[in-house]
CSV table of C-alpha atoms and ligand atoms in Angstrom, one decimal:
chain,number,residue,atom,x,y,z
N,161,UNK,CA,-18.1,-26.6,-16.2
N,162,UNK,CA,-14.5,-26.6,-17.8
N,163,UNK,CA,-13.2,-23.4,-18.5
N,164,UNK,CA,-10.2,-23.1,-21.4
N,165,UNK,CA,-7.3,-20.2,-21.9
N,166,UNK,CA,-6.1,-20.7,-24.9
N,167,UNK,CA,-3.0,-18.2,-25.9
N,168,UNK,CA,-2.1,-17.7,-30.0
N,169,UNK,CA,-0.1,-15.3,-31.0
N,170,UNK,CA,1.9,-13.9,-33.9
N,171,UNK,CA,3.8,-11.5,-35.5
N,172,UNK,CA,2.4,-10.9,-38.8
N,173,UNK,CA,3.9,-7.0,-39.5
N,174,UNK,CA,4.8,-4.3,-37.4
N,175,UNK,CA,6.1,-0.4,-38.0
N,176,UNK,CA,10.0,0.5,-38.2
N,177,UNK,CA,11.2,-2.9,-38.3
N,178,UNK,CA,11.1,-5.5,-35.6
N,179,UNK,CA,9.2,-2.8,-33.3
N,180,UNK,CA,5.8,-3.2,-32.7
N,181,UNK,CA,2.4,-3.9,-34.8
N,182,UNK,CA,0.2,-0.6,-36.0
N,183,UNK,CA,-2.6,-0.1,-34.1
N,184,UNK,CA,-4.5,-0.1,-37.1
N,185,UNK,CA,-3.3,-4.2,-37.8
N,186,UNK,CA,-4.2,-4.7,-33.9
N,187,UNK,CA,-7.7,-3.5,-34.3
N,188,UNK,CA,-8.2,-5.3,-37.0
N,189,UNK,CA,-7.1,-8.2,-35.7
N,190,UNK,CA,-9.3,-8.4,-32.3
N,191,UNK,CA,-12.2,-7.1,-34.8
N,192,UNK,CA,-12.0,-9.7,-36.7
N,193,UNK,CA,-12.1,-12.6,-33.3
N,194,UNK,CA,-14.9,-10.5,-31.7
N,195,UNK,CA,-17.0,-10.8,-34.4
N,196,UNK,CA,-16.3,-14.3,-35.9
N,197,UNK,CA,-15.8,-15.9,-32.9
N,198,UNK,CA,-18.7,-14.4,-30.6
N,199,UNK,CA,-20.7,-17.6,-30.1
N,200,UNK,CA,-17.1,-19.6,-30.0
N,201,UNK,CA,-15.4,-17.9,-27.0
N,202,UNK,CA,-16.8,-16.4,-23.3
N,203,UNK,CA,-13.9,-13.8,-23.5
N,204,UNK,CA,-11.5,-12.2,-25.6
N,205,UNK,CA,-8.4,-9.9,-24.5
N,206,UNK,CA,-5.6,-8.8,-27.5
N,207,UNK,CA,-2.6,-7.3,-26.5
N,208,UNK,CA,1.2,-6.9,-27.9
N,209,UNK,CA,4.9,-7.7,-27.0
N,210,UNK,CA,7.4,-6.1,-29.3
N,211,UNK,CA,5.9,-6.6,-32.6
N,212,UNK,CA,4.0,-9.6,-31.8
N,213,UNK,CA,0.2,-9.7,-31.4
N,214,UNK,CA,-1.5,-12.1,-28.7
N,215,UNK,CA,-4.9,-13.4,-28.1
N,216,UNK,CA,-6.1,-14.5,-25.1
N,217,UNK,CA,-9.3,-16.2,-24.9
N,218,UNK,CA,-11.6,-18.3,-22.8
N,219,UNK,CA,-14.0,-20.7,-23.8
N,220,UNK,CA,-15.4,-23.7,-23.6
N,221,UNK,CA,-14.3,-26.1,-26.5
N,222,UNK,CA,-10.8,-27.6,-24.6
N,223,UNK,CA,-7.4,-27.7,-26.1
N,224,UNK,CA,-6.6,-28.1,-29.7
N,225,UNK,CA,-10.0,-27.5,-30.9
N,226,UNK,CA,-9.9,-26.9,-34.5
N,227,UNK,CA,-12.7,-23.7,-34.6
N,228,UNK,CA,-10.4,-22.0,-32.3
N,229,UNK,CA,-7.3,-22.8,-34.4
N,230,UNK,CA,-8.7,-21.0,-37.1
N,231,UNK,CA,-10.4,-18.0,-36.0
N,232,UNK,CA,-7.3,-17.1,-35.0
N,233,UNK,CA,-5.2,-17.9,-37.7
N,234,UNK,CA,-7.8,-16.5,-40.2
N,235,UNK,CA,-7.8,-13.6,-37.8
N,236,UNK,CA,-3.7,-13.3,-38.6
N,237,UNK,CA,-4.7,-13.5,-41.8
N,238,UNK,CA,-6.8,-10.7,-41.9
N,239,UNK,CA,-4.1,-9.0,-39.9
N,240,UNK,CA,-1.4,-9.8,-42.4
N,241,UNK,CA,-3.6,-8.3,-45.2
N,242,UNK,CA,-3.6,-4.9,-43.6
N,243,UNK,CA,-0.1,-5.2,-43.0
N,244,UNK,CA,0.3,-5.1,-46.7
N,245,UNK,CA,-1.5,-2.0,-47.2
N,246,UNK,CA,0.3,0.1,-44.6
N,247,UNK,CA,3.6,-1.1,-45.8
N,248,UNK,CA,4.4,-2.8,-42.4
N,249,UNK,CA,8.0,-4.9,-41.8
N,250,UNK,CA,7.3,-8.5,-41.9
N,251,UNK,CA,4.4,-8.5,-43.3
N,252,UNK,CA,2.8,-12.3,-42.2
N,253,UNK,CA,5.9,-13.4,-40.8
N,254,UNK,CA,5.0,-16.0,-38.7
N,255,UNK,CA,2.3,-17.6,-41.1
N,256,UNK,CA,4.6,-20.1,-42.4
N,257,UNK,CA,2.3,-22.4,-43.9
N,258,UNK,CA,0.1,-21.4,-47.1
N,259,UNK,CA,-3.6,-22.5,-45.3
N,260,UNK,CA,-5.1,-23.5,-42.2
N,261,UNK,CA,-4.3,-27.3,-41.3
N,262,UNK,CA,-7.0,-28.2,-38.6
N,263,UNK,CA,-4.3,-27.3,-35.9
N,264,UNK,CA,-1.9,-24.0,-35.5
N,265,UNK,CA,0.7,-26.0,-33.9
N,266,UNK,CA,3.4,-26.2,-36.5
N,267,UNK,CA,1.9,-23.2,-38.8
N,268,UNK,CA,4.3,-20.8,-37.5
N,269,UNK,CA,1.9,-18.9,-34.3
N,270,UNK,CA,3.1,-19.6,-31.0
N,271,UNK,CA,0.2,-21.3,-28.7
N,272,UNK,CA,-0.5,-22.6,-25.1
N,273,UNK,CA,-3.9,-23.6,-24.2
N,274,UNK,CA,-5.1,-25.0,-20.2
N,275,UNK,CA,-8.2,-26.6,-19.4
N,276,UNK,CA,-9.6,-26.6,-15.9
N,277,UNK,CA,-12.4,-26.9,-13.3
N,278,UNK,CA,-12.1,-23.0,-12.1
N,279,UNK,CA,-11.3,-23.0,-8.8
N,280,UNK,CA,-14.3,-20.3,-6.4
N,281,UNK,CA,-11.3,-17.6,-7.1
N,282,UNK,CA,-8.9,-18.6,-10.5
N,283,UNK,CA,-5.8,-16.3,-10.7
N,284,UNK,CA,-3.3,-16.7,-13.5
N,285,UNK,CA,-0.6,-15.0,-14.8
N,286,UNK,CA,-0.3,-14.9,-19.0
N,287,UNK,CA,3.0,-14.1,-20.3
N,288,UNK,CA,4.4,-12.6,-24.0
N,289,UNK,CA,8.2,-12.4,-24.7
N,290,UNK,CA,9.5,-11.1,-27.8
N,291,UNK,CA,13.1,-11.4,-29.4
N,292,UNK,CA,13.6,-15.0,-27.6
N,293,UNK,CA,12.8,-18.5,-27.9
N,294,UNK,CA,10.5,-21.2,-25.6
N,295,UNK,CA,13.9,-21.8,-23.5
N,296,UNK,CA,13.4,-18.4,-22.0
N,297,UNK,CA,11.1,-19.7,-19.4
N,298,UNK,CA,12.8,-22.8,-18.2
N,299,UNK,CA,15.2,-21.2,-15.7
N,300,UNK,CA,11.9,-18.6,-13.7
N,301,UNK,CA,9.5,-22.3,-14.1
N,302,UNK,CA,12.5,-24.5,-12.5
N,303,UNK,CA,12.7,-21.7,-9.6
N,304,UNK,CA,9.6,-20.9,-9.1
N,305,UNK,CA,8.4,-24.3,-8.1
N,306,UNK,CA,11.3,-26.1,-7.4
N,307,UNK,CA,13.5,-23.8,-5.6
N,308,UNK,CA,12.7,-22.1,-1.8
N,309,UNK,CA,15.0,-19.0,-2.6
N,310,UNK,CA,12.2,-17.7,-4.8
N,311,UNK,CA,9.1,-19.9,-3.5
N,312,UNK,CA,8.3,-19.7,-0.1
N,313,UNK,CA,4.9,-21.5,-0.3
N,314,UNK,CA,7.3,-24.9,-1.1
N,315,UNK,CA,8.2,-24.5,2.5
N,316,UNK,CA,5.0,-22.8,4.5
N,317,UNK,CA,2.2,-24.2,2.4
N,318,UNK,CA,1.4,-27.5,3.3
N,319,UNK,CA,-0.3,-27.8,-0.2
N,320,UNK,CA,2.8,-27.5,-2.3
N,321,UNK,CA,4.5,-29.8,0.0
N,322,UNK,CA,4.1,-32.8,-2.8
N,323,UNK,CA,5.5,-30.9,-5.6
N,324,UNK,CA,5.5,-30.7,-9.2
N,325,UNK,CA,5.5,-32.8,-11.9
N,326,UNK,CA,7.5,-31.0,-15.5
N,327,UNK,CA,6.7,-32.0,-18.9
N,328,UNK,CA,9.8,-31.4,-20.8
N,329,UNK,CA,10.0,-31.2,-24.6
N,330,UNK,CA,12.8,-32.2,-26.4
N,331,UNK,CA,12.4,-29.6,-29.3
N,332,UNK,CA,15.0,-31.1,-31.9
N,333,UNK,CA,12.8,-33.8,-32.4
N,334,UNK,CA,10.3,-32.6,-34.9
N,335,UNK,CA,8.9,-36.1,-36.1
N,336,UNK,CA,6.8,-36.2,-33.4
N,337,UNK,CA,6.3,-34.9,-29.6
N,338,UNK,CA,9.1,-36.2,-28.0
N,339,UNK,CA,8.3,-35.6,-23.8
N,340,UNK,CA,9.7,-36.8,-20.6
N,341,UNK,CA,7.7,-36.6,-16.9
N,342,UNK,CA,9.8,-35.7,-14.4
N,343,UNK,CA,9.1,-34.7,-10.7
N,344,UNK,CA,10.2,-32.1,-8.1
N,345,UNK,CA,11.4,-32.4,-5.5
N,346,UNK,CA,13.1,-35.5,-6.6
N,347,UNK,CA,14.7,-35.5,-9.4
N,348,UNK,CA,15.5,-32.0,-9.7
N,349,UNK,CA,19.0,-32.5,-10.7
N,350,UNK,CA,17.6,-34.4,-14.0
N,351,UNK,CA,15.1,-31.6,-14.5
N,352,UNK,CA,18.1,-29.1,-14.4
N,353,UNK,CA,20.4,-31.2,-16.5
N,354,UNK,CA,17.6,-30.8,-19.0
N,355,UNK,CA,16.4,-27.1,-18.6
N,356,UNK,CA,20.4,-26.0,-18.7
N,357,UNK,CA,20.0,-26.8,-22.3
N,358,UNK,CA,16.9,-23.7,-23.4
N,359,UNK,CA,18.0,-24.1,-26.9
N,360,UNK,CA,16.8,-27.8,-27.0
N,361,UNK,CA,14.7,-29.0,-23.9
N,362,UNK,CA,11.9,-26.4,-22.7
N,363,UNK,CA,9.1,-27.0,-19.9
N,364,UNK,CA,5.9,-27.4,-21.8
N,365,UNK,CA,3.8,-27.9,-18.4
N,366,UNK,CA,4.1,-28.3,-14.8
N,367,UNK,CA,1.4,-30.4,-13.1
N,368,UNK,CA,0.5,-30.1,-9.0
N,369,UNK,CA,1.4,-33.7,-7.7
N,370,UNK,CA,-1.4,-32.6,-4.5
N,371,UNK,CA,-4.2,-33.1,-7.1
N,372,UNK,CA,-2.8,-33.6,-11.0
N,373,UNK,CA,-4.1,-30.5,-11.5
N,374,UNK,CA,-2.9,-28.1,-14.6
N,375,UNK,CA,-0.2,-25.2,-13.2
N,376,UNK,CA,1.5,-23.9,-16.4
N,377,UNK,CA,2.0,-24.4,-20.0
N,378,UNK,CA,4.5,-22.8,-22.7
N,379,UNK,CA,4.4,-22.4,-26.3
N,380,UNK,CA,6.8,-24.9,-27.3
N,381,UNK,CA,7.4,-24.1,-31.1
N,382,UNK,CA,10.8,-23.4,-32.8
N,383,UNK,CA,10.4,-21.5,-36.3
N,384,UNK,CA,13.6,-22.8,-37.8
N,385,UNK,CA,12.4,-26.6,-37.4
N,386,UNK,CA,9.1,-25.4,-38.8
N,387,UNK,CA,10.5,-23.2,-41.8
N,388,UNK,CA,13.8,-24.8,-42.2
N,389,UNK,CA,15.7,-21.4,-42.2
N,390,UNK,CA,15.8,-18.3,-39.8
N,391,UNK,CA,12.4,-16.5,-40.1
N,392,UNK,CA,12.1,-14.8,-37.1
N,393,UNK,CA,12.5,-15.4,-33.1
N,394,UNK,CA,10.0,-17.7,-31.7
N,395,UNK,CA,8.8,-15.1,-29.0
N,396,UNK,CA,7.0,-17.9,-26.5
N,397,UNK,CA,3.8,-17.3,-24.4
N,398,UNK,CA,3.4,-18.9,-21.4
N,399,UNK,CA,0.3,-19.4,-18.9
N,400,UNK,CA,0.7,-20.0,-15.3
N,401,UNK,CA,-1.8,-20.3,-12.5
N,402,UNK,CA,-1.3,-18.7,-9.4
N,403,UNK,CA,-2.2,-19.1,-5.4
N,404,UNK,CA,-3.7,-22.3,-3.8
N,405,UNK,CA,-1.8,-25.7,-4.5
N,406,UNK,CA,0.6,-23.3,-7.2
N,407,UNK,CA,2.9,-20.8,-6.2
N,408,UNK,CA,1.7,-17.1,-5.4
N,409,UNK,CA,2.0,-14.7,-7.6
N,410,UNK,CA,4.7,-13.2,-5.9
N,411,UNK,CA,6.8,-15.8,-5.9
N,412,UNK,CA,6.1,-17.1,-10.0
N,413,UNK,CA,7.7,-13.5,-10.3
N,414,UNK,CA,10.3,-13.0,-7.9
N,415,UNK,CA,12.9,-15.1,-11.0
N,416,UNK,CA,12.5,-12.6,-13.5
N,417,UNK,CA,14.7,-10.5,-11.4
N,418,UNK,CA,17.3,-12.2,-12.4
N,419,UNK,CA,17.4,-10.7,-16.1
N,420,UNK,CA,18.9,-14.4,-16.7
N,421,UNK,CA,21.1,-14.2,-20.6
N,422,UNK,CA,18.6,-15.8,-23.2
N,423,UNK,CA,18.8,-16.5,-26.8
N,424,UNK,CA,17.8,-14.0,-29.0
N,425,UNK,CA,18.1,-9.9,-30.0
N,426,UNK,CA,19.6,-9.0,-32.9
N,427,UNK,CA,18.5,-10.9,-35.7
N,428,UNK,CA,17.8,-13.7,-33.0
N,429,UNK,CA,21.5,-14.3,-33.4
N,430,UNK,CA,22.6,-13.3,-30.1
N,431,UNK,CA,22.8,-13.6,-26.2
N,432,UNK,CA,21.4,-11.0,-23.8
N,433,UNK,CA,19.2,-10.8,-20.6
N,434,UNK,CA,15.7,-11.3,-20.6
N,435,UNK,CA,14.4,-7.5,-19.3
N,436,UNK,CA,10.4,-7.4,-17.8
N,437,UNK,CA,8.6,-4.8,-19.1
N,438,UNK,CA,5.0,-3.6,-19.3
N,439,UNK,CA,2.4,-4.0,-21.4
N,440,UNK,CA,2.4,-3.5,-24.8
N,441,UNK,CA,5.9,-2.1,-24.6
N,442,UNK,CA,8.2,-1.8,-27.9
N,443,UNK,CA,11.3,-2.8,-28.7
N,444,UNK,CA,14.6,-1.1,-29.2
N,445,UNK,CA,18.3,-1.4,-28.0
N,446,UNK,CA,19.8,-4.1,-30.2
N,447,UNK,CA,16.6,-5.5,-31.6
N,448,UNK,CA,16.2,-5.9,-27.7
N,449,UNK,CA,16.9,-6.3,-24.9
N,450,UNK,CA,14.6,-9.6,-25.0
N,451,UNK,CA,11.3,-9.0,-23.5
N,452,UNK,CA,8.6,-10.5,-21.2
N,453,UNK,CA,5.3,-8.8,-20.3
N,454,UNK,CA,3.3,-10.3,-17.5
N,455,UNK,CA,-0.6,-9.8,-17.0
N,456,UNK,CA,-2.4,-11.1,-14.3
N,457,UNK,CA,-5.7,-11.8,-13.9
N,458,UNK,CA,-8.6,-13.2,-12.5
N,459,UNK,CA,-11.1,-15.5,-14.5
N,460,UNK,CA,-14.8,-16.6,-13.5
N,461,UNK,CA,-17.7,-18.4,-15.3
N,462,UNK,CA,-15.3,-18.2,-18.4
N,463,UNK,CA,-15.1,-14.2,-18.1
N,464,UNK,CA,-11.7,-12.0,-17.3
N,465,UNK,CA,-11.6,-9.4,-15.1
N,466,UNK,CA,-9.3,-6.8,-16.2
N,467,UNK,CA,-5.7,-7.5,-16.7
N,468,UNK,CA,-3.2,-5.9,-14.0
N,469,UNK,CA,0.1,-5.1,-15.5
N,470,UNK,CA,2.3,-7.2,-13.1
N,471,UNK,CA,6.0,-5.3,-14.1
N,472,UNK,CA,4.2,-2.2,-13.7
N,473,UNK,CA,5.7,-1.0,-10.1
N,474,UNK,CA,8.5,0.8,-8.9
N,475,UNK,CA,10.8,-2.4,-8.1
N,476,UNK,CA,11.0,-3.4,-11.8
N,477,UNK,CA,12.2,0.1,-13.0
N,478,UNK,CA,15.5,-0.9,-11.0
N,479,UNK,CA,15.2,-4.3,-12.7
N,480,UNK,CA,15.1,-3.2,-16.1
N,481,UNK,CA,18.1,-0.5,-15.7
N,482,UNK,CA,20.0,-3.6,-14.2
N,483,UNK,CA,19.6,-5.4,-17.0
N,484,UNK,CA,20.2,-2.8,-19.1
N,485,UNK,CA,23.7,-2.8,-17.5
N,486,UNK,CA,23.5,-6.9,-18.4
N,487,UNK,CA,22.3,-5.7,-22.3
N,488,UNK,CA,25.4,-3.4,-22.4
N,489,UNK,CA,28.2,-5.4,-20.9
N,490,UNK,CA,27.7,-8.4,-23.2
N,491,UNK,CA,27.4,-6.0,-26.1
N,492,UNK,CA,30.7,-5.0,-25.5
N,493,UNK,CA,32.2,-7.9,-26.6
N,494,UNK,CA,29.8,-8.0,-29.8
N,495,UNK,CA,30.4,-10.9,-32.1
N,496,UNK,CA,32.6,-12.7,-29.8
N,497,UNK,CA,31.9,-16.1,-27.9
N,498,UNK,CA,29.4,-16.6,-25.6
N,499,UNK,CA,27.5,-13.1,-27.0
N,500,UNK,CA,26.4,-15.1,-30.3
N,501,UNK,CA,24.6,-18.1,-30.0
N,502,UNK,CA,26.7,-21.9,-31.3
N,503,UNK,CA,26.8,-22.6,-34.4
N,504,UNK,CA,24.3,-25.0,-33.9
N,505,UNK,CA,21.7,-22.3,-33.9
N,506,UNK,CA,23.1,-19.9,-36.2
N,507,UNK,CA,23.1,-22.7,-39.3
N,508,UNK,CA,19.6,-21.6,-39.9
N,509,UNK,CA,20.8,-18.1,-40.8
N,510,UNK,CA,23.5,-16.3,-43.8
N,511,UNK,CA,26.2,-17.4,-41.8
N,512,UNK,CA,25.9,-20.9,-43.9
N,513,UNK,CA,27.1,-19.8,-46.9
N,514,UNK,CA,29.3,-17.3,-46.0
N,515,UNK,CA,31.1,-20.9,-43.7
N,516,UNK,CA,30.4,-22.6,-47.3
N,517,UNK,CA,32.9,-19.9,-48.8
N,518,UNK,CA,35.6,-19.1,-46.6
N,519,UNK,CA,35.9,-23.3,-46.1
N,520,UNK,CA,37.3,-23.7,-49.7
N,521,UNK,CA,39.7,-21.2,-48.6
N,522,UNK,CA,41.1,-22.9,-46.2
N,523,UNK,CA,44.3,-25.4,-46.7
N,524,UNK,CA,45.9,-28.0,-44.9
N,525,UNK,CA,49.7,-27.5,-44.5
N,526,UNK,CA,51.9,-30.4,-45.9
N,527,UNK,CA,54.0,-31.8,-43.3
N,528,UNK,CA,57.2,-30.2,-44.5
N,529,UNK,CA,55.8,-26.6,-45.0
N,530,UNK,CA,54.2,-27.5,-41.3
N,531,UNK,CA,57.6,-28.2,-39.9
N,532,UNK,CA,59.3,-24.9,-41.5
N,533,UNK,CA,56.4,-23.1,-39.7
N,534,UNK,CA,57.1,-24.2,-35.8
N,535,UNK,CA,54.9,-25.9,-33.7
N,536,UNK,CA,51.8,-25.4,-35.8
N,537,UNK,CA,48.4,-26.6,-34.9
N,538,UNK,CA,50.1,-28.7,-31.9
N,539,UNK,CA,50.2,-32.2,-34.0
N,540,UNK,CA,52.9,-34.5,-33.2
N,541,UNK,CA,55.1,-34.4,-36.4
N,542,UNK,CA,55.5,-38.0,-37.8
N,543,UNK,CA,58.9,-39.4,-37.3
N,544,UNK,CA,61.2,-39.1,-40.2
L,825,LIG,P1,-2.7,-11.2,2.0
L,825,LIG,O1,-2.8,-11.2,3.5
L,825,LIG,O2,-2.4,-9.8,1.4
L,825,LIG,O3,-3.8,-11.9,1.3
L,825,LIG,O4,-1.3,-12.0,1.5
L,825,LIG,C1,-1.2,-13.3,1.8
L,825,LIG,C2,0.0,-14.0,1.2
L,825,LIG,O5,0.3,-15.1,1.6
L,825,LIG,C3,0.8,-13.3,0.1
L,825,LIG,O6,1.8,-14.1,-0.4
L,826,LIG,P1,11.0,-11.2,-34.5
L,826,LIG,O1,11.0,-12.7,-34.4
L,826,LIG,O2,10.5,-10.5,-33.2
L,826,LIG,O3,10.3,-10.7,-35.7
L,826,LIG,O4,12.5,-10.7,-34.5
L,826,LIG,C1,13.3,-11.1,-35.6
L,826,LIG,C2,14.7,-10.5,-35.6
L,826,LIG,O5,15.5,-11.1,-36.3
L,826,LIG,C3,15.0,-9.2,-34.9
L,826,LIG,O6,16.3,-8.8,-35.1
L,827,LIG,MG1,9.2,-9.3,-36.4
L,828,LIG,MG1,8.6,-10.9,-32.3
């Protein structure tokens, strides 16, 4: 029997701004998937990231399956409808498209769904960031199973040994799926030349190369190619199994250390450092610091145990005041280069029009007026 985790999630309202969804537009939301969907799914578990509502649910119908698709989006539906009566920020912000389309990729929700044979013992990590975009997870993917700093099992476990193979998305191309294989250990440096680039190439699975089998997937969706214009972040999820042929738990954490810069925060405009943070935390400092909660479990015969809140320990209290120093330094320095995201990103936002304005403003000195003023831009001054 083939178990599948499928992950949709999506912010569709929450209180005080950007913060975090009522409780009242959460219950309402996991009400609404336990009843519909009880002779769909084996287990159900509904949790939040900032102000962005997940599902996580097991069942039997594989990936991309059309009844799953929309019990959750009608279940964000129902959840948008509440956020209308309370008043809530953002109310259905991620449901970009009027109706249901036979798949939510492309609607707006973020999704990653695995299929698998479950393993006698089945451990997997699901993750939830907020205030970022799919990119997010390419630097902890490339060094948890490709680098020996963070996993140790690519040099003591002879299963590992092989490697793994990355999917990589290029997400500019919205036409179509536009993917590339490429495999560790050897052609890492073509798999980092990609993933250097989180704003446009983002892991959308890793594959064991001892057996093919399934070892993560991330939601690869990007609002502004879907809406055209800045909506909101894209605030990725990401499933990853754990132990065996995959790295340990342990070691699929150990990157997040890092608090590694990502895009997003304020007005998902900026740069600042991914912090880890438990679950169902909020959000705060600067529309941020970006986010990433991590629950582990174990599933078996299609059921979860219950979750274990992995950045719930004593080590990542000194991680998140690190990166709070990270948030604040790069704050300092506010608008200014590498704190704001390129241009590139930003044309999906105001800053178009306000460009649009000041452009007409600008003039180009004639040659004699450029003379009288010195040395100018630096242009050689044509000969007389
Ligand atoms: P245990 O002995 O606690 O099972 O740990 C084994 C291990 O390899 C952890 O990475
Ligand atoms: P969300 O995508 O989490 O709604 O954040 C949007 C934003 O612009 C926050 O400043
Ligand atoms: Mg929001
Ligand atoms: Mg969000």
């Amino acid at each position: 029997m083939k178990t599948t985790i499928s992950v949709i999630k999506a912010d569709v309202g929450s209180i005080g701004g950007h913060i975090k969804p009522s409780a009242r537009l959460k219950q309402t939301v996991e009400q609404f998937v336990r009843d519909k969907g009880k002779k769909l799914l084996s287990d159900l578990y509904v949790s939040s990231t900032g102000d962005d509502v997940a599902l996580l649910m097991a069942h039997e119908r594989g990936a991309n399956d059309s009844k799953i698709h929309e019990l959750a989006w009608d279940a964000f539906m129902a959840g948008t409808k509440v956020a209308k009566e309370q008043g809530l920020y953002g109310a259905g912000q991620d449901l970009l498209k009027d109706a249901f389309s036979g798949n939510i990729r492309g609607l707006g929700p973020a999704s990653c769904e695995m299929e698998f044979e479950e393993r006698p013992n089945e451990p997997f990590i699901f993750f939830a960031a907020d205030k970022t975009d799919p990119g997010a997870y390419n630097l902890p993917l490339y060094l948890a199973f490709c680098d020996p700093m963070h996993c140790a099992g690519l040099l003591l476990s002879p299963k590992m040994a092989k490697g793994f193979t990355f999917t990589i998305m290029d997400v500019n191309h919205t036409e179509g799926d536009r993917v590339i294989e490429l495999n560790a250990p050897e052609e890492l440096y073509d798999i980092a030349c990609l993933l250097r680039d989180n704003e446009r190439f983002v892991v959308e699975s890793i594959r064991s190369r001892a057996n093919n089998d399934i070892a993560a997937v991330v939601s690869t969706s990007r609002l502004h190619n879907i809406a055209g214009t800045y909506t909101g972040k894209d605030d990725p999820v990401a499933l990853v199994r754990t132990q065996g042929n995959f790295p340990a738990t342990g070691e699929i954490l150990s990157p997040f250390r890092i608090g590694h810069y990502v895009a997003g925060t304020m007005r998902g405009s900026h740069n600042g450092p991914l912090m880890p943070v438990k679950l169902n935390s909020t959000i705060s400092f600067f529309d941020g610091p970006a986010i990433v909660s991590a629950a582990a479990f174990c599933v078996h015969n299609g059921k979860f145990t219950e979750p274990v809140d992995a950045f719930d320990h004593p080590f990542w209290d000194w991680v998140r005041n690190n990166v709070s120093q990270k948030a604040a330094e790069i704050r300092n320095q506010g608008f200014s280069g590498p704190a704001m995201l390129p241009y590139s990103e930003l044309e999906y936002g105001g800053v178009v029009e306000k460009m649009g304005q000041l452009d007409e403003r600008f003039i180009v000195r004639k040659d004699e007026v450029h003379a009288a003023a010195g040395a100018g831009n630096g242009r050689k001054k044509k000969a007389a």
